[in-house]
mmCIF file of C-alpha atoms in Angstrom:
data_model
loop_
_atom_site.group_PDB
_atom_site.id
_atom_site.type_symbol
_atom_site.label_atom_id
_atom_site.label_comp_id
_atom_site.label_asym_id
_atom_site.label_seq_id
_atom_site.Cartn_x
_atom_site.Cartn_y
_atom_site.Cartn_z
ATOM 1 C CA MET A 44 157.589 125.001 72.320
ATOM 2 C CA HIS A 45 154.787 127.732 71.930
ATOM 3 C CA ARG A 46 152.451 125.180 72.489
ATOM 4 C CA THR A 47 153.520 123.593 75.644
ATOM 5 C CA LEU A 48 153.776 127.166 77.344
ATOM 6 C CA ARG A 49 150.457 127.545 76.312
ATOM 7 C CA PHE A 50 150.224 124.430 78.575
ATOM 8 C CA PHE A 51 151.768 125.360 81.297
ATOM 9 C CA ILE A 52 149.918 128.869 81.385
ATOM 10 C CA THR A 53 146.506 127.292 81.366
ATOM 11 C CA SER A 54 147.415 124.840 83.696
ATOM 12 C CA ILE A 55 148.708 127.002 86.203
ATOM 13 C CA PHE A 56 145.637 129.325 85.429
ATOM 14 C CA LEU A 57 143.581 126.204 86.096
ATOM 15 C CA CYS A 58 145.521 125.328 89.394
ATOM 16 C CA ALA A 59 144.549 129.244 90.935
ATOM 17 C CA ALA A 60 141.097 129.066 89.959
ATOM 18 C CA PHE A 61 140.597 125.882 91.815
ATOM 19 C CA SER A 62 142.860 126.848 94.708
ATOM 20 C CA ALA A 63 140.393 129.943 94.946
ATOM 21 C CA GLU A 64 137.556 128.163 94.911
ATOM 22 C CA ALA A 65 138.690 125.496 97.498
ATOM 23 C CA GLN A 66 140.079 128.117 99.498
ATOM 24 C CA GLU A 67 136.318 129.660 99.528
ATOM 25 C CA ARG A 68 135.100 126.439 100.768
ATOM 26 C CA THR A 69 137.933 126.201 103.179
ATOM 27 C CA ASP A 70 136.818 129.176 104.651
ATOM 28 C CA TRP A 71 133.130 128.949 105.261
ATOM 29 C CA ALA A 72 134.272 125.685 107.272
ATOM 30 C CA LEU A 73 137.072 127.277 108.996
ATOM 31 C CA LYS A 74 134.512 130.190 110.162
ATOM 32 C CA ALA A 75 132.797 127.069 111.480
ATOM 33 C CA VAL A 76 134.879 125.749 113.496
ATOM 34 C CA GLU A 77 135.906 129.221 114.955
ATOM 35 C CA TYR A 78 131.995 129.806 115.720
ATOM 36 C CA GLU A 79 132.254 126.028 117.535
ATOM 37 C CA ARG A 80 135.230 127.165 119.085
ATOM 38 C CA ALA A 81 133.423 130.613 120.219
ATOM 39 C CA ALA A 82 130.191 129.051 121.788
ATOM 40 C CA PHE A 83 132.380 126.172 123.480
ATOM 41 C CA ASN A 84 133.408 129.376 125.650
ATOM 42 C CA ALA A 85 130.717 131.541 125.878
ATOM 43 C CA GLU A 86 130.261 132.402 129.584
ATOM 44 C CA ASP A 87 127.183 133.698 128.543
ATOM 45 C CA PRO A 88 124.540 131.555 127.393
ATOM 46 C CA ARG A 89 123.210 133.948 124.920
ATOM 47 C CA GLU A 90 126.446 134.495 123.076
ATOM 48 C CA ALA A 91 126.463 130.594 122.934
ATOM 49 C CA ALA A 92 123.285 130.703 121.046
ATOM 50 C CA GLU A 93 124.336 133.728 118.676
ATOM 51 C CA ALA A 94 127.796 131.368 117.859
ATOM 52 C CA LEU A 95 125.732 128.220 117.115
ATOM 53 C CA SER A 96 123.429 130.459 114.714
ATOM 54 C CA GLU A 97 126.619 131.931 112.796
ATOM 55 C CA LYS A 98 127.509 128.617 112.322
ATOM 56 C CA ALA A 99 124.660 126.917 111.000
ATOM 57 C CA TYR A 100 124.938 129.670 108.769
ATOM 58 C CA CYS A 101 128.541 128.746 107.961
ATOM 59 C CA TYR A 102 127.504 125.613 107.165
ATOM 60 C CA ARG A 103 124.798 126.676 105.134
ATOM 61 C CA GLN A 104 127.055 128.643 102.779
ATOM 62 C CA CYS A 105 129.155 125.520 102.437
ATOM 63 C CA GLY A 106 125.974 123.423 101.435
ATOM 64 C CA ARG A 107 126.672 121.575 104.837
ATOM 65 C CA TYR A 108 122.472 121.955 104.865
ATOM 66 C CA ASP A 109 122.282 118.058 107.348
ATOM 67 C CA GLU A 110 124.991 119.792 109.590
ATOM 68 C CA ALA A 111 123.609 123.322 109.583
ATOM 69 C CA MET A 112 120.495 122.015 110.521
ATOM 70 C CA SER A 113 122.191 119.742 113.637
ATOM 71 C CA THR A 114 123.491 122.882 114.241
ATOM 72 C CA LEU A 115 120.552 124.975 115.307
ATOM 73 C CA GLY A 116 118.771 122.117 117.190
ATOM 74 C CA ARG A 117 121.689 122.917 119.771
ATOM 75 C CA ILE A 118 120.376 126.532 119.740
ATOM 76 C CA SER A 119 117.955 126.962 123.420
ATOM 77 C CA MET A 120 115.519 129.406 121.423
ATOM 78 C CA TYR A 121 114.372 130.853 124.717
ATOM 79 C CA GLN A 122 118.273 132.310 125.026
ATOM 80 C CA LEU A 123 117.742 134.268 122.107
ATOM 81 C CA ALA A 124 116.829 137.638 122.144
ATOM 82 C CA PRO A 125 113.012 138.109 121.112
ATOM 83 C CA GLU A 126 113.580 139.617 117.584
ATOM 84 C CA ARG A 127 116.348 136.869 116.880
ATOM 85 C CA VAL A 128 114.066 133.690 117.413
ATOM 86 C CA ASP A 129 111.964 134.222 114.126
ATOM 87 C CA ASP A 130 115.403 134.813 112.087
ATOM 88 C CA VAL A 131 116.754 131.066 113.402
ATOM 89 C CA LEU A 132 113.399 129.814 113.022
ATOM 90 C CA TYR A 133 113.571 131.475 109.465
ATOM 91 C CA GLU A 134 117.286 129.486 108.958
ATOM 92 C CA LYS A 135 115.987 126.471 110.243
ATOM 93 C CA GLU A 136 113.093 126.310 107.642
ATOM 94 C CA LEU A 137 115.671 127.820 104.565
ATOM 95 C CA CYS A 138 118.059 124.692 105.856
ATOM 96 C CA SER A 139 115.295 122.262 105.752
ATOM 97 C CA TYR A 140 114.047 123.228 102.637
ATOM 98 C CA LEU A 141 117.318 123.259 100.752
ATOM 99 C CA SER A 142 118.086 119.665 102.177
ATOM 100 C CA GLY A 143 114.579 118.852 100.180
ATOM 101 C CA ASP A 144 112.879 118.340 103.698
ATOM 102 C CA PHE A 145 109.422 120.352 102.568
ATOM 103 C CA GLU A 146 107.270 118.883 105.612
ATOM 104 C CA GLY A 147 110.053 119.811 108.327
ATOM 105 C CA ALA A 148 110.118 123.378 106.869
ATOM 106 C CA ALA A 149 106.823 124.052 107.022
ATOM 107 C CA SER A 150 106.675 122.966 110.778
ATOM 108 C CA TYR A 151 109.243 125.580 110.874
ATOM 109 C CA MET A 152 106.973 128.337 109.042
ATOM 110 C CA ASP A 153 103.981 127.307 111.261
ATOM 111 C CA GLU A 154 106.380 127.751 114.428
ATOM 112 C CA ALA A 155 107.368 131.746 113.064
ATOM 113 C CA ALA A 156 105.390 135.032 113.870
ATOM 114 C CA ALA A 157 103.714 135.771 110.758
ATOM 115 C CA SER A 158 105.791 138.214 108.308
ATOM 116 C CA SER A 159 105.531 139.824 105.222
ATOM 117 C CA THR A 160 109.260 140.389 104.291
ATOM 118 C CA PRO A 161 109.716 139.441 100.506
ATOM 119 C CA ARG A 162 112.351 136.491 102.117
ATOM 120 C CA ARG A 163 109.676 135.048 104.466
ATOM 121 C CA LEU A 164 107.143 135.655 101.951
ATOM 122 C CA LEU A 165 109.389 134.406 98.834
ATOM 123 C CA LEU A 166 110.380 130.942 100.961
ATOM 124 C CA ASP A 167 107.071 130.429 102.181
ATOM 125 C CA ALA A 168 105.511 129.985 98.916
ATOM 126 C CA LEU A 169 108.808 127.390 97.539
ATOM 127 C CA VAL A 170 107.695 125.857 100.475
ATOM 128 C CA LEU A 171 104.253 125.211 100.347
ATOM 129 C CA ALA A 172 104.740 124.176 96.712
ATOM 130 C CA GLY A 173 106.893 121.878 97.894
ATOM 131 C CA CYS A 174 104.247 119.928 100.045
ATOM 132 C CA ALA A 175 102.112 120.593 97.169
ATOM 133 C CA LYS A 176 99.582 122.827 98.908
ATOM 134 C CA TRP A 177 99.223 124.855 96.263
ATOM 135 C CA ASP A 178 96.238 127.230 96.845
ATOM 136 C CA GLU A 179 98.373 128.353 100.275
ATOM 137 C CA SER A 180 101.594 128.466 97.891
ATOM 138 C CA GLN A 181 99.229 130.805 95.831
ATOM 139 C CA ALA A 182 98.382 133.218 98.358
ATOM 140 C CA LYS A 183 101.911 133.841 100.252
ATOM 141 C CA ALA A 184 103.421 134.397 96.615
ATOM 142 C CA VAL A 185 100.559 136.791 95.300
ATOM 143 C CA GLU A 186 101.592 138.624 98.935
ATOM 144 C CA LEU A 187 104.924 138.758 97.523
ATOM 145 C CA ILE A 188 103.854 140.702 94.641
ATOM 146 C CA ASP A 189 102.139 142.811 95.653
ATOM 147 C CA VAL A 190 104.802 143.679 98.491
ATOM 148 C CA ARG A 191 107.283 144.350 95.864
ATOM 149 C CA TYR A 192 105.777 145.150 92.780
ATOM 150 C CA GLU A 193 103.497 147.869 91.539
ATOM 151 C CA GLY A 194 101.771 149.125 88.405
ATOM 152 C CA GLU A 195 102.059 147.307 85.089
ATOM 153 C CA GLU A 196 105.190 144.785 86.681
ATOM 154 C CA ARG A 197 102.329 143.872 89.182
ATOM 155 C CA ASP A 198 100.090 143.006 86.405
ATOM 156 C CA ALA A 199 102.272 140.864 84.511
ATOM 157 C CA ALA A 200 103.624 139.097 87.202
ATOM 158 C CA LEU A 201 100.526 138.056 88.680
ATOM 159 C CA VAL A 202 99.021 136.565 85.087
ATOM 160 C CA GLU A 203 102.192 134.874 85.105
ATOM 161 C CA LEU A 204 101.764 133.594 88.357
ATOM 162 C CA CYS A 205 97.864 132.735 87.393
ATOM 163 C CA SER A 206 99.403 131.213 84.679
ATOM 164 C CA LEU A 207 101.170 128.627 86.641
ATOM 165 C CA TYR A 208 99.159 127.503 89.465
ATOM 166 C CA SER A 209 96.714 126.514 86.503
ATOM 167 C CA ARG A 210 99.029 123.883 85.711
ATOM 168 C CA VAL A 211 100.433 122.804 88.785
ATOM 169 C CA PRO A 212 101.687 119.170 88.204
ATOM 170 C CA LYS A 213 99.967 116.075 88.865
ATOM 171 C CA LEU A 214 101.165 114.068 91.669
ATOM 172 C CA LYS A 215 101.520 110.341 91.382
ATOM 173 C CA LYS A 216 100.638 107.903 93.966
ATOM 174 C CA GLU A 217 102.403 105.358 95.943
ATOM 175 C CA ASP A 218 99.146 103.069 96.029
ATOM 176 C CA GLN A 219 98.773 103.320 92.426
ATOM 177 C CA ALA A 220 102.570 102.537 91.505
ATOM 178 C CA VAL A 221 101.872 99.312 94.072
ATOM 179 C CA LEU A 222 98.703 98.166 92.767
ATOM 180 C CA ARG A 223 99.967 98.677 88.836
ATOM 181 C CA SER A 224 103.296 96.528 90.057
ATOM 182 C CA PHE A 225 101.067 93.572 90.473
ATOM 183 C CA PHE A 226 100.522 93.589 86.616
ATOM 184 C CA PRO A 227 104.334 94.217 85.300
ATOM 185 C CA PRO A 228 105.266 96.465 83.305
ATOM 186 C CA LEU A 229 102.620 98.919 84.599
ATOM 187 C CA GLY A 230 104.507 100.148 87.770
ATOM 188 C CA HIS A 231 107.088 101.637 85.971
ATOM 189 C CA SER A 232 105.065 102.993 82.904
ATOM 190 C CA TYR A 233 103.208 104.671 85.321
ATOM 191 C CA THR A 234 105.891 107.073 85.967
ATOM 192 C CA GLY A 235 106.791 107.031 82.170
ATOM 193 C CA HIS A 236 109.722 103.939 82.940
ATOM 194 C CA LEU A 237 108.377 101.595 80.560
ATOM 195 C CA PRO A 238 111.975 100.110 79.194
ATOM 196 C CA GLU A 239 112.992 99.228 82.369
ATOM 197 C CA GLY A 240 108.997 98.017 82.981
ATOM 198 C CA LEU A 241 109.797 95.400 80.825
ATOM 199 C CA ALA A 242 112.871 94.558 81.575
ATOM 200 C CA CYS A 243 111.765 93.324 85.069
ATOM 201 C CA MET A 244 108.512 91.831 83.478
ATOM 202 C CA GLY A 245 111.403 89.923 81.385
ATOM 203 C CA LEU A 246 112.821 88.618 84.789
ATOM 204 C CA ASP A 247 110.250 87.583 86.441
ATOM 205 C CA ALA A 248 109.371 85.269 83.455
ATOM 206 C CA ALA A 249 112.504 84.024 83.311
ATOM 207 C CA ALA A 250 112.286 83.101 87.016
ATOM 208 C CA VAL A 251 108.691 81.396 86.003
ATOM 209 C CA GLY A 252 110.431 79.792 83.107
ATOM 210 C CA TRP A 253 112.666 78.044 85.244
ATOM 211 C CA ILE A 254 109.877 76.736 88.059
ATOM 212 C CA VAL A 255 108.203 75.191 85.280
ATOM 213 C CA TRP A 256 111.534 73.801 83.389
ATOM 214 C CA GLN A 257 112.391 72.459 86.540
ATOM 215 C CA CYS A 258 108.944 71.243 87.712
ATOM 216 C CA LEU A 259 108.635 69.124 84.198
ATOM 217 C CA GLY A 260 111.949 67.721 84.915
ATOM 218 C CA GLY A 261 110.923 66.474 87.988
ATOM 219 C CA ASN A 262 113.234 68.567 90.326
ATOM 220 C CA TRP A 263 111.027 69.862 92.602
ATOM 221 C CA ILE A 264 112.927 71.494 95.052
ATOM 222 C CA THR A 265 115.454 73.005 92.804
ATOM 223 C CA GLY A 266 112.318 74.760 90.336
ATOM 224 C CA ILE A 267 110.379 76.229 93.924
ATOM 225 C CA LEU A 268 113.022 76.737 96.025
ATOM 226 C CA GLY A 269 115.593 78.277 93.215
ATOM 227 C CA GLY A 270 112.940 79.699 91.308
ATOM 228 C CA GLY A 271 110.506 81.133 94.293
ATOM 229 C CA ILE A 272 113.667 83.135 95.303
ATOM 230 C CA ALA A 273 114.312 84.365 91.924
ATOM 231 C CA LEU A 274 110.824 85.296 91.441
ATOM 232 C CA ASN A 275 110.629 87.276 94.874
ATOM 233 C CA ALA A 276 113.285 88.775 94.346
ATOM 234 C CA SER A 277 112.212 89.807 90.825
ATOM 235 C CA PHE A 278 108.749 91.087 91.429
ATOM 236 C CA MET A 279 109.664 92.212 95.016
ATOM 237 C CA GLY A 280 113.000 94.167 93.725
ATOM 238 C CA GLY A 281 110.271 95.830 91.042
ATOM 239 C CA LEU A 282 107.323 96.456 93.325
ATOM 240 C CA GLU A 283 109.689 98.783 95.373
ATOM 241 C CA ARG A 284 111.517 100.341 92.389
ATOM 242 C CA SER A 285 108.126 101.388 91.411
ATOM 243 C CA VAL A 286 107.691 103.208 94.639
ATOM 244 C CA SER A 287 111.157 105.142 94.417
ATOM 245 C CA LEU A 288 110.170 106.239 90.975
ATOM 246 C CA VAL A 289 107.241 107.702 92.135
ATOM 247 C CA ASP A 290 109.063 109.400 94.770
ATOM 248 C CA GLU A 291 111.545 110.473 92.088
ATOM 249 C CA TYR A 292 108.498 111.836 89.630
ATOM 250 C CA ASN A 293 107.327 114.066 92.564
ATOM 251 C CA ARG A 294 110.629 115.315 93.329
ATOM 252 C CA ASP A 295 111.288 115.997 89.902
ATOM 253 C CA ALA A 296 107.694 117.635 89.303
ATOM 254 C CA LEU A 297 108.007 119.966 92.322
ATOM 255 C CA ALA A 298 111.353 120.805 91.576
ATOM 256 C CA GLY A 299 110.626 122.006 88.300
ATOM 257 C CA PHE A 300 107.338 123.963 89.670
ATOM 258 C CA ASN A 301 109.700 126.004 91.846
ATOM 259 C CA ALA A 302 111.695 126.824 89.427
ATOM 260 C CA LEU A 303 109.436 128.394 87.425
ATOM 261 C CA LEU A 304 107.378 129.784 90.721
ATOM 262 C CA ARG A 305 111.265 131.166 91.836
ATOM 263 C CA ASP A 306 111.377 132.536 88.160
ATOM 264 C CA ILE A 307 108.138 134.805 87.857
ATOM 265 C CA LEU A 308 108.945 136.065 91.914
ATOM 266 C CA LEU A 309 112.281 136.916 90.993
ATOM 267 C CA SER A 310 111.840 138.147 87.733
ATOM 268 C CA HIS A 311 112.905 141.759 87.977
ATOM 269 C CA ASP A 312 115.182 142.139 90.365
ATOM 270 C CA THR A 313 116.730 140.027 93.301
ATOM 271 C CA ALA A 314 115.662 139.081 96.978
ATOM 272 C CA GLU A 315 117.703 137.545 99.850
#
C-alpha cells in the first residue's frame, strides 16, 4: 500500500514538473504568435519592426535559432530607431552563433558599430574564436577583461587567458583528409577514428576480392560491374565520411575551446 502511494505521489510530481516545463516553452511560442499578429496589424512600419524583433527574441528563448534568424531577416533595418539597429544586429550575431554559423555571425559583427559593452565583447570573442581567428578573438577577450575586472582579479584572468590562447586547437584540413583517404584507413585515422577506417578498408578489400574471384572464374561482367559498383560505394563513402569527420572534429574542438574561454571570461560573475 505504501509503495503504491509513493508511486502515485511520484507520478503526480513528475507530471507537474514536466507540465510546467512544457508550459514555459509553450508560453514563448504563444508570445511569438502574438508578436506576429502585432506585426501584421501594425500601421506604423516601426512598430511592425519592433514586433518582429520581439518575436525573434521569443524564438531564441525557445532555442529555435533558425526561425529567429528568419524573423530577423524580415526586419527593415531603416525602419528601426538608430539606437535599435545595433541591438538587432547583436541578435542576428547571437542567433547565428548559437546555431553554429560562426562565419555568418562574424558578418553581422562587421556590420555593427564598434562597441565595448561586456555582452558585445563577449559575443565577439566567442564568434572570432569559432572562426579560428585567434589573435582577433584574444584582443576582444582582453578588452572584456579590462572592462570588467580590476587589480588581482584582472591579472589572474589575463594569466588564464594567455595560457588558453597559447594552446589553441589544431584544426584538421579537408584536403588532407581527402588525400589520406586514397590510402585507407589513413583518412579516418587522421581524426582519430582508426577502427572505423579499418572497417572501411575491409569493405574495399572485400569488393576487390569479389572482382578478382569473379574474373578468375570467367564472370567478367559480374565481377567488374558488381565489384566496381561495390568498390565505388565503399571507397567514395569512406572518402565522404573522412571529410565529415574533419567537420565534426573541428566543430568539437572549437566548441571545447569556446567553453573554456567562456568559463574564464565569466568566472567571477555573469554577463548578459
